[in-house]
C-alpha cells in the first residue's frame, strides 16, 4: 500500500467517523472549541507582543513588585486602562492577556506529561498483568486516596520555591497521572480481549509492537476525552496553587496570583476589578474545555449513541 | 450475614491503602528541602544547638527506624509537636481543634448540593431538551467551571463589601465564645466543634444566628459547585434509567408517572450518583481549603497552607494524613451504601 492511498484511507475514515460527525453537530461542543481557539489566539498574541518582565515589575518604583506604597490604591477601569490597574499601577488588561499564555502553556505541559506517563503505565499494567499490574495499580490507588489539591499541596513542599510555576506543574503531574493510568488500563484490557491481538502475537509481533501499533491506537478516544476534561481541572488547580502561594512567583501575571492579590488588596476596599477580570478569563477558559470535553464524551459513549439513533 | 462480611472486607482493603498513604506522606516530607532542626532552633543557632534539637526529634536515628516509629505514631494519630505555627503544641490537638471547622463547611456545602442538585437533575432529565433542561445543564457546566477562589471574592465584594448583608470573614462573631461542653439531664457532654450545631445544643440563639450569618457565603460558594456537580450526574444517570424496560413495565401496569419516576427511577439512578458524591468529596475538601483561605476561616485548610509556608512538617504530615483518612472513610461509607442500594455489588 502506498503512503498516498494510506493517507486517503485515513481521511475517509475520519470523515465517516461517527465520533467526529457527532462532535461537530454538538453546538455546545463547538462553542467550547471556539472559546479554546479564541484563548489560544489571545495567548499567542500576548506571547508575541507583551514583555513579561515589564508586566511583572512595579510601575511605582517599589522594590517588591506586588507591594503598593502607602496611599496608592490603583484605579478602576477607565478609557486608558480597560480593566483598571492593580496596586503596582500595572495594566490588568495586559496582565490578563499574558495570563492566557501562562495558563495554556503550563496546562498543556501538566496534562501532556501526565497523559504520556499515565498511558504508558496503564498500558503496561494491562498488558503484563500479574505482579506488574498489581504494583502499578496499587501505587496509583494510594495516590488516588488523597484529595487531589491536598496531595498537590504536600508535593509542592518538596520542590524549591525558585521553580515558581514549574513547582506546581511537577506536583500536579503526579496528582493527575493515576487518573490516566486507571482509565487507559481499563480501555486497554478491553482491547486486549480482541482476537486480532492474539493473532498479532501468534504472528510473532514483539511486545512493544503490539502495544504501540495495536493497543495504543484503539485507546486513543478515551485518552483524548480524559485529557480534555482534565485540561480544565489542571488550569484551575494550577491557578489554585498560585492563589495559595505555591505556584507563580511574586509579580508573575498568572491569573491565580492576580486573584490572590485581589483578595489581599481588593476585598475590603471594594476594588472589584482586581479579582473580577483575571477570574473571568480563568472561568471562561475552563468552561471552554468543559464544554468540549462533555461533547466529546457524549460523542464517544456508545450507549448514548444507541439511545439517540 | 452477607452484608457484614461485605463491610469487613471493604475495611480490610483499606489497610494497605492507608499504609501506602502514610508511606507517601513520610517520603514526601523527608524529601522536602529545609532542615527541621533549623526551623525550631532558628537561623542563628550554633552547630551544637542544631545537633541537640536533632537528637530531641529523633532525626539522628537511621531512616528506617524513623519510618517505623512514624508509622507506629501515625496509627495512634500522634504526629508529634508543631515546629512553628502552634509551637510546642501537640499536632493532634491542633488537628482536633480545626477538623470540625473544615467538616462543617464541607458538610453544609455538600448538603446544599444534595438538596438542590438531586431535584434539579431529575427535573432536567424528565424534561429532556426543554428550556428547564438547557438552563440547568448550562448553569451546571458554568458552576463547575467557576473556581471557588473567584466566586468567593465576587460574593464577598457584592454581598459583604457593597451591600453589607454578611460579614466578610470568620465563622462566628469574634465577641462570642462557646464553652467546651454542654449539659444534658445533668450530665456534662463534649461539644461537636461545629458552631451551628453547638450553638443549638447550648440553646444560644445569638450564637446560632451569628454562625449562620457568617457561614452563609462560604457554604454557598461550596454549595454552588456541589449542586452543579450533583445535578449533572443525576441528570445523566436518570436519563439512562428512564429508558430501562422496568420503567415502561411500571407505566404499562398503570402506575402514575410521578410514582414511577420516584419509586423505580430515583433509587436506581441514585446508585452511580452516590459513587460520584464520594469521589467528589475529595475535590470538595480541596474546595474547603480554598474557601477557608478566601474567607479567613481557621480550619484545616488554612492550617496546612500556613504550615507549608512555615516548614512546620509535623502539622503538614498530620493534616494531609487526616484529609486522606477522611476521604478514604467517606468512600468506604459510599461503597457500603452502594452495596445496600445495589445488592449485586456485595457478591
XYZ file of C-alpha atoms in Angstrom:
656
model
C 0.000 0.000 0.000
C 1.494 3.354 -0.987
C 1.562 6.172 1.538
C -0.825 8.126 -0.715
C -3.638 5.577 -0.564
C -2.976 5.042 3.101
C -3.357 8.744 3.763
C -6.552 8.942 1.715
C -7.903 5.980 3.640
C -7.239 7.822 6.889
C -9.091 10.921 5.704
C -12.103 8.849 4.631
C -12.155 7.099 7.952
C -12.081 10.440 9.719
C -14.954 11.750 7.644
C -17.056 8.679 8.178
C -16.229 8.604 11.898
C -19.452 8.805 13.901
C -17.397 10.360 16.691
C -16.347 13.439 14.701
C -19.679 13.947 12.983
C -21.461 13.687 16.312
C -18.994 16.045 17.925
C -19.333 18.598 15.142
C -23.136 18.529 15.351
C -22.994 19.302 19.073
C -23.483 23.042 19.342
C -22.165 23.367 22.894
C -19.001 21.468 21.998
C -18.429 23.891 19.129
C -18.865 26.829 21.491
C -16.230 25.222 23.704
C -13.868 24.719 20.790
C -14.353 28.350 19.746
C -13.557 29.559 23.266
C -10.386 27.457 23.367
C -9.223 28.666 19.949
C -10.004 32.256 20.974
C -7.949 31.880 24.157
C -5.157 30.307 22.154
C -5.146 33.323 19.817
C -5.058 35.670 22.828
C -2.245 33.635 24.373
C -0.121 33.732 21.207
C -0.805 37.435 20.693
C 0.234 38.147 24.287
C 3.340 35.981 23.960
C 4.479 37.838 20.847
C 3.615 41.420 21.737
C 3.957 41.683 25.511
C 7.120 41.703 27.596
C 6.673 39.511 30.704
C 9.446 41.388 32.504
C 7.588 44.667 32.122
C 4.293 43.070 33.186
C 5.920 41.710 36.335
C 7.707 44.770 37.656
C 6.024 47.509 39.597
C 5.384 50.789 37.801
C 5.607 52.678 41.061
C 9.278 52.065 41.680
C 8.743 49.779 44.701
C 11.281 47.011 45.203
C 8.681 44.319 45.893
C 6.592 44.003 42.738
C 3.252 43.328 44.386
C 3.518 45.694 47.306
C 1.953 49.127 46.930
C 3.465 52.248 48.501
C 1.242 53.664 51.243
C -1.663 55.639 49.907
C -1.706 54.088 46.439
C -4.866 52.190 45.641
C -4.835 51.523 41.908
C -7.529 52.795 39.580
C -10.764 51.322 38.321
C -11.498 50.590 34.660
C -11.264 53.720 32.512
C -10.523 54.721 28.891
C -6.803 54.200 29.066
C -6.883 51.048 31.185
C -9.799 48.912 30.105
C -9.652 46.643 33.171
C -8.111 49.211 35.534
C -4.734 48.989 37.229
C -3.527 46.984 40.225
C -1.744 48.091 43.365
C 1.555 48.362 41.481
C -0.069 50.513 38.765
C 0.200 47.692 36.219
C -2.348 47.337 33.435
C -4.696 44.479 34.408
C -5.868 44.082 30.799
C -2.378 43.245 29.525
C -1.704 41.021 32.504
C -4.917 39.065 31.881
C -3.924 38.520 28.252
C -0.493 37.249 29.235
C -2.136 35.045 31.859
C -3.786 33.147 28.995
C -0.341 32.231 27.662
C 0.812 31.046 31.080
C -2.373 29.033 31.744
C -2.378 27.292 28.365
C 1.377 26.702 28.329
C 1.621 25.217 31.808
C -1.755 23.484 31.487
C -0.529 21.739 28.328
C 2.696 20.646 29.989
C 0.846 19.279 33.030
C -1.809 17.406 31.085
C 0.643 16.325 28.377
C 3.150 14.837 30.796
C 0.555 13.079 32.932
C -1.146 11.713 29.810
C 2.086 10.256 28.445
C 3.198 8.774 31.771
C -0.312 7.594 32.697
C -0.908 5.995 29.297
C 2.449 4.234 29.482
C 1.775 2.868 32.968
C -1.833 1.917 32.180
C -0.984 0.014 29.003
C 1.975 -1.781 30.538
C -0.114 -2.756 33.592
C -2.905 -4.111 31.408
C -0.608 -5.990 29.030
C 1.725 -7.671 31.530
C -0.903 -8.202 34.222
C 0.049 -10.099 37.386
C 2.730 -8.521 39.548
C 3.365 -5.572 37.208
C -0.340 -4.748 37.153
C -0.587 -5.035 40.928
C 2.447 -2.919 41.697
C 1.485 -0.168 39.248
C -2.212 -0.017 40.053
C -1.873 -0.285 43.846
C 0.574 2.636 43.730
C -1.977 4.569 41.694
C -4.675 3.646 44.255
C -2.584 5.136 47.028
C -2.128 8.385 45.111
C -5.867 8.441 44.352
C -6.639 8.070 48.071
C -5.604 11.676 48.673
C -7.915 14.589 47.990
C -6.240 15.971 44.804
C -5.477 19.514 45.918
C -4.149 18.295 49.281
C -1.731 15.855 47.630
C -0.585 18.670 45.355
C -0.006 20.893 48.393
C 2.057 18.224 50.145
C 4.088 17.543 46.983
C 4.721 21.215 46.354
C 6.645 21.256 49.634
C 9.337 19.010 48.096
C 10.314 21.383 45.332
C 12.298 24.560 45.880
C 10.375 27.826 45.764
C 12.545 29.236 42.950
C 10.930 26.838 40.480
C 7.784 29.004 40.530
C 5.043 27.605 38.317
C 7.182 24.575 37.464
C 6.798 23.509 41.065
C 3.008 23.436 40.643
C 3.366 21.612 37.312
C 5.544 18.904 38.867
C 3.174 18.374 41.794
C 0.044 18.294 39.633
C 1.597 15.885 37.131
C 1.945 13.360 39.951
C -1.648 14.050 41.013
C -3.079 13.619 37.505
C -1.081 10.629 36.267
C -3.095 7.970 38.183
C -6.367 9.168 36.620
C -4.971 8.498 33.153
C -3.364 5.220 34.148
C -6.654 3.918 35.510
C -8.794 4.878 32.510
C -6.257 3.635 29.976
C -5.716 0.347 31.789
C -9.457 -0.314 31.607
C -9.623 0.585 27.919
C -6.504 -1.457 27.114
C -7.886 -4.537 28.887
C -10.934 -4.428 26.594
C -8.745 -4.104 23.518
C -6.508 -6.976 24.648
C -9.502 -9.322 24.714
C -9.944 -8.872 20.968
C -8.774 -11.753 18.847
C -6.634 -9.703 16.493
C -4.252 -9.052 19.367
C -3.797 -12.809 19.843
C -3.346 -13.137 16.097
C -0.654 -10.447 16.080
C 1.170 -12.138 18.930
C 0.888 -15.508 17.151
C 2.438 -13.927 14.060
C 5.474 -13.125 16.157
C 4.987 -9.444 16.944
C 7.150 -8.145 19.784
C 5.612 -6.675 22.940
C 6.396 -3.038 22.102
C 4.975 -3.539 18.610
C 1.690 -4.942 19.909
C 1.386 -2.145 22.447
C 2.276 0.752 20.170
C 0.743 -0.417 16.892
C -2.386 -2.163 18.120
C -3.351 -1.354 21.692
C -2.468 2.349 21.788
C -4.390 3.427 18.637
C -7.510 1.702 19.931
C -7.421 3.550 23.233
C -6.889 6.992 21.672
C -10.525 8.053 22.025
C -10.817 7.650 25.819
C -7.340 9.209 26.149
C -8.430 12.307 24.250
C -11.660 12.715 26.233
C -9.846 12.258 29.522
C -7.183 14.809 28.540
C -9.718 17.406 27.517
C -11.793 17.044 30.675
C -8.658 17.175 32.816
C -7.320 20.211 30.985
C -9.949 22.422 32.599
C -9.217 20.922 36.011
C -5.460 21.355 35.527
C -5.854 25.038 34.678
C -7.989 25.566 37.805
C -5.562 23.615 40.009
C -2.516 25.467 38.667
C -4.290 28.736 39.420
C -5.332 27.410 42.840
C -1.726 26.596 43.775
C -0.623 30.060 42.649
C -3.566 31.517 44.563
C -2.443 29.750 47.742
C 1.121 30.993 47.220
C 2.751 27.772 45.985
C 2.904 28.424 42.271
C 3.802 31.514 40.265
C 6.368 33.777 41.899
C 5.541 37.299 43.035
C 4.881 39.616 40.136
C 4.140 36.915 37.545
C 0.970 37.786 35.614
C -0.730 34.454 36.324
C -4.495 34.525 36.884
C -4.259 32.651 40.173
C -1.715 35.047 41.631
C -3.709 38.056 40.410
C -6.779 36.652 42.165
C -4.778 36.221 45.336
C -3.718 39.882 45.188
C -7.349 40.766 44.547
C -8.328 39.063 47.807
C -5.486 40.697 49.745
C -5.886 44.207 48.391
C -9.377 44.497 46.983
C -11.990 42.700 49.099
C -12.363 45.149 51.962
C -11.760 48.245 49.852
C -14.246 47.201 47.170
C -11.715 47.227 44.326
C -13.574 44.550 42.420
C -11.627 44.830 39.178
C -8.560 43.238 40.796
C -10.471 39.950 41.158
C -13.150 40.199 38.505
C -11.113 40.221 35.285
C -8.479 37.533 35.927
C -11.196 35.261 37.348
C -13.378 35.851 34.294
C -10.559 34.798 31.958
C -9.913 31.727 34.080
C -13.567 30.667 34.297
C -14.229 31.184 30.569
C -11.170 29.141 29.597
C -12.177 26.295 31.910
C -15.762 26.455 30.616
C -14.394 26.068 27.087
C -12.574 22.857 27.977
C -15.547 21.502 29.914
C -17.949 22.177 27.013
C -15.655 20.468 24.536
C -14.865 17.586 26.882
C -18.556 16.971 27.586
C -19.348 16.952 23.884
C -16.513 14.505 23.230
C -17.693 12.174 25.957
C -21.256 12.170 24.640
C -19.985 11.524 21.126
C -17.924 8.614 22.376
C -20.364 6.885 24.716
C -21.894 4.118 22.609
C -24.905 3.780 24.887
C -25.787 7.416 24.328
C -25.304 6.895 20.607
C -27.696 3.944 20.594
C -30.243 5.895 22.554
C -30.187 8.687 20.004
C -30.201 6.577 16.819
C -24.849 -12.148 57.309
C -23.537 -11.325 53.882
C -23.591 -7.593 54.339
C -21.428 -7.630 57.466
C -18.854 -9.710 55.645
C -19.011 -7.221 52.785
C -18.387 -4.324 55.160
C -15.490 -6.130 56.861
C -13.942 -6.959 53.514
C -14.125 -3.318 52.457
C -12.460 -2.274 55.706
C -9.705 -4.882 55.296
C -8.975 -3.493 51.825
C -8.372 -0.080 53.396
C -5.392 -1.193 55.454
C -2.843 -1.457 52.605
C -4.083 1.814 51.091
C -3.723 3.699 54.364
C -0.307 2.123 54.858
C 0.679 3.393 51.415
C -0.751 6.810 52.168
C 1.314 7.076 55.359
C 4.425 5.951 53.470
C 3.896 8.596 50.788
C 3.468 11.310 53.408
C 6.614 10.189 55.245
C 8.579 10.104 51.985
C 7.349 13.494 50.808
C 8.403 15.276 53.933
C 11.774 13.588 54.097
C 12.459 14.634 50.537
C 11.498 18.208 51.339
C 14.339 20.698 51.494
C 14.863 22.668 54.675
C 16.177 21.413 57.976
C 13.521 20.882 60.672
C 16.133 21.479 63.348
C 16.857 24.886 61.900
C 13.155 25.747 61.771
C 12.935 25.062 65.506
C 16.284 26.376 66.674
C 16.236 29.466 64.484
C 18.649 30.860 61.907
C 21.337 31.850 64.397
C 21.557 28.512 66.202
C 25.016 27.000 66.635
C 26.003 23.584 65.314
C 25.721 22.069 68.811
C 22.261 23.507 69.319
C 21.150 22.086 65.972
C 22.590 18.717 66.874
C 20.751 18.747 70.179
C 17.412 19.585 68.537
C 18.004 16.804 66.012
C 18.581 14.403 68.879
C 15.400 15.520 70.632
C 13.383 14.996 67.443
C 14.984 11.612 66.834
C 16.356 12.780 63.467
C 19.787 11.274 64.230
C 18.344 7.755 64.006
C 18.594 5.652 60.829
C 15.874 6.439 58.304
C 14.116 3.076 58.594
C 13.749 3.434 62.356
C 12.324 6.920 61.871
C 9.937 5.440 59.326
C 8.754 2.632 61.619
C 8.283 4.952 64.552
C 6.386 7.354 62.304
C 4.037 4.537 61.222
C 3.526 3.468 64.830
C 2.765 7.004 65.964
C 0.564 7.754 62.976
C -1.520 4.666 63.729
C -2.213 6.239 67.116
C -2.912 9.594 65.461
C 0.187 11.054 67.091
C 2.219 13.380 64.886
C 4.461 14.931 67.493
C 4.611 18.625 68.244
C 4.161 21.579 65.964
C 7.518 23.170 64.982
C 6.355 26.670 64.347
C 2.711 27.590 63.744
C 1.483 26.488 67.194
C 4.934 25.984 68.576
C 5.203 23.097 71.036
C 1.510 22.183 70.925
C 0.750 18.549 70.033
C -0.271 18.300 66.385
C -3.166 16.091 67.424
C -4.782 18.876 69.426
C -4.244 21.371 66.600
C -5.981 18.948 64.236
C -8.856 18.139 66.571
C -9.362 21.854 67.010
C -9.555 22.631 63.308
C -11.083 19.497 61.813
C -14.679 20.356 62.836
C -14.301 23.771 61.184
C -13.494 22.232 57.806
C -16.015 19.425 58.231
C -18.768 21.915 58.952
C -18.025 23.823 55.751
C -17.796 20.669 53.660
C -20.982 19.193 55.138
C -23.009 22.385 54.720
C -21.825 22.695 51.123
C -22.489 19.027 50.393
C -25.991 19.232 51.929
C -26.822 22.246 49.786
C -25.567 20.290 46.783
C -27.663 17.227 47.582
C -30.874 19.133 48.326
C -30.618 21.352 45.262
C -28.684 19.121 42.876
C -30.796 15.964 43.035
C -34.178 17.629 42.258
C -32.602 19.805 39.556
C -31.017 16.769 37.928
C -34.270 14.782 37.970
C -36.235 17.724 36.618
C -33.684 18.220 33.878
C -33.810 14.538 32.898
C -37.578 14.067 32.803
C -37.958 17.266 30.787
C -35.051 16.470 28.480
C -34.336 19.166 25.870
C -36.853 21.581 27.394
C -35.872 25.107 28.385
C -35.561 23.962 32.028
C -33.154 21.264 30.912
C -30.988 23.634 28.871
C -30.828 26.248 31.630
C -29.954 23.621 34.256
C -27.303 21.995 32.087
C -25.562 25.194 31.088
C -25.891 26.510 34.636
C -24.315 23.331 35.997
C -21.479 23.397 33.497
C -20.793 27.027 34.405
C -20.983 26.093 38.086
C -18.196 23.538 37.803
C -16.078 25.875 35.650
C -16.075 28.793 38.072
C -13.217 28.433 40.553
C -14.076 28.851 44.232
C -11.366 31.460 44.575
C -13.248 33.614 42.087
C -16.877 33.064 43.115
C -15.865 33.584 46.769
C -14.275 37.016 46.296
C -17.099 38.146 43.988
C -19.776 37.152 46.533
C -17.837 38.910 49.294
C -17.488 42.056 47.178
C -21.192 42.105 46.288
C -22.885 40.961 49.491
C -20.394 41.879 52.198
C -18.381 44.867 50.984
C -21.008 46.719 48.940
C -24.371 45.591 50.326
C -23.075 44.835 53.825
C -25.553 41.969 54.303
C -22.933 39.485 55.507
C -19.591 39.691 57.323
C -16.500 39.380 55.125
C -14.703 36.726 57.152
C -14.676 34.391 60.147
C -17.239 31.825 61.222
C -18.812 33.466 64.262
C -18.809 36.951 65.778
C -15.412 37.413 67.420
C -17.024 38.644 70.662
C -18.897 35.358 71.134
C -17.264 32.423 72.868
C -18.784 28.979 73.126
C -17.848 26.798 76.123
C -16.234 23.380 75.669
C -19.110 21.303 76.943
C -22.850 21.274 77.419
C -25.250 19.678 79.868
C -27.994 17.219 79.158
C -30.081 15.808 82.009
C -27.408 16.847 84.482
C -24.555 15.180 82.610
C -21.659 17.056 81.070
C -21.095 16.176 77.419
C -18.429 17.377 74.976
C -19.439 19.683 72.134
C -19.031 18.835 68.452
C -16.924 21.811 67.408
C -19.437 22.625 64.662
C -20.620 26.118 65.583
C -24.073 25.776 64.061
C -24.721 22.547 65.977
C -23.071 23.606 69.234
C -24.953 26.883 69.484
C -28.222 24.954 69.102
C -27.195 22.362 71.692
C -26.396 25.178 74.093
C -29.640 26.936 73.220
C -27.606 30.049 72.431
C -29.735 31.697 69.772
C -27.460 34.735 69.337
C -24.511 32.460 68.594
C -26.562 30.383 66.179
C -27.738 33.349 64.111
C -24.205 34.748 64.115
C -22.805 31.411 62.895
C -25.407 31.114 60.136
C -24.755 34.724 59.182
C -21.009 34.074 58.945
C -21.132 30.681 57.261
C -23.794 31.511 54.673
C -21.461 32.841 51.961
C -18.683 30.235 52.399
C -21.214 27.397 52.377
C -22.905 28.950 49.354
C -19.604 29.003 47.440
C -19.037 25.297 48.070
C -22.757 24.599 47.601
C -22.820 26.120 44.108
C -20.034 23.828 42.993
C -21.509 20.754 44.594
C -25.034 21.476 43.278
C -23.658 21.829 39.765
C -21.793 18.555 40.024
C -24.601 16.512 41.542
C -27.286 17.807 39.173
C -25.134 16.849 36.173
C -24.600 13.324 37.459
C -28.227 12.915 38.487
C -29.400 14.048 35.061
C -27.266 11.656 33.044
C -27.924 8.767 35.412
C -31.677 9.411 35.360
C -31.673 9.608 31.554
C -30.181 6.158 31.416
C -32.682 4.735 33.880
C -35.844 6.116 32.259
C -35.026 4.130 29.122
C -34.984 0.830 31.010
C -37.662 -1.780 30.421
C -38.849 -1.912 34.025
C -39.795 1.732 33.798
C -42.017 1.016 30.810
C -43.447 -2.038 32.586
C -44.328 0.028 35.640
C -46.086 2.585 33.463
C -47.850 -0.183 31.493
C -49.198 -1.596 34.751
C -50.970 1.715 35.111
C -48.677 3.309 37.647
C -48.622 7.110 37.553
C -45.666 8.890 36.006
C -44.671 10.635 39.223
C -44.634 7.430 41.293
C -42.704 5.569 38.584
C -40.026 8.220 38.424
C -39.664 8.499 42.185
C -40.036 4.849 43.161
C -38.348 2.994 40.320
C -36.305 5.671 38.633
C -34.867 7.653 41.528
C -33.485 4.780 43.570
C -31.774 3.133 40.622
C -30.460 6.398 39.250
C -29.033 7.246 42.655
C -26.517 4.378 42.595
C -23.910 5.938 40.297
C -24.598 9.369 41.798
C -23.684 8.125 45.289
C -20.308 6.997 43.951
C -19.729 10.354 42.327
C -20.650 12.163 45.542
C -17.985 10.078 47.288
C -15.283 10.589 44.694
C -16.009 14.283 44.510
C -15.782 14.638 48.267
C -12.018 14.916 47.720
C -12.497 17.886 45.431
C -14.914 19.327 47.963
C -12.233 19.109 50.671
C -9.872 20.947 48.315
C -12.673 23.470 47.848
C -12.915 23.877 51.612
C -9.173 24.660 51.725
C -9.628 27.437 49.164
C -12.820 28.693 50.802
C -11.088 28.944 54.182
C -8.312 30.970 52.590
C -10.748 33.348 50.901
C -12.984 33.793 53.954
C -10.236 33.718 56.582
C -11.743 30.741 58.413
C -9.203 28.959 60.582
C -9.767 25.318 59.647
C -7.545 22.512 58.365
C -7.125 24.268 55.003
C -5.745 27.498 56.337
C -3.643 25.400 58.734
C -1.932 23.373 56.019
C -1.290 26.440 53.876
C 0.331 28.259 56.806
C 2.222 25.132 57.884
C 3.772 24.544 54.446
C 4.894 28.160 54.299
C 6.382 27.885 57.817
C 8.046 24.468 57.138
C 6.039 23.031 60.035
C 6.373 19.435 58.822
C 4.572 17.580 61.643
C 1.498 19.741 61.092
C 1.691 19.225 57.319
C 2.007 15.449 57.797
C -0.865 15.336 60.256
C -3.158 17.486 58.142
C -2.531 15.648 54.883
C -2.982 12.258 56.563
C -6.199 13.380 58.236
C -7.549 14.651 54.927
C -6.648 11.367 53.206
C -8.204 9.349 56.044
C -11.382 11.405 55.879
C -11.605 10.995 52.121
C -10.996 7.247 52.377
C -13.621 6.839 55.099
C -16.205 8.762 53.085
C -15.523 6.457 50.172
C -15.878 3.447 52.467
C -19.311 4.698 53.531
C -20.132 5.285 49.873
C -19.107 1.735 48.960
C -21.259 0.322 51.730
C -24.217 2.474 50.689
C -23.638 1.302 47.141
C -23.823 -2.300 48.324
C -27.070 -1.519 50.088
C -28.607 0.220 47.082
C -27.484 -2.483 44.675
C -27.139 -5.831 46.489
C -25.479 -7.394 43.423
C -22.308 -5.445 44.308
C -21.919 -7.459 47.509
C -21.264 -10.650 45.607
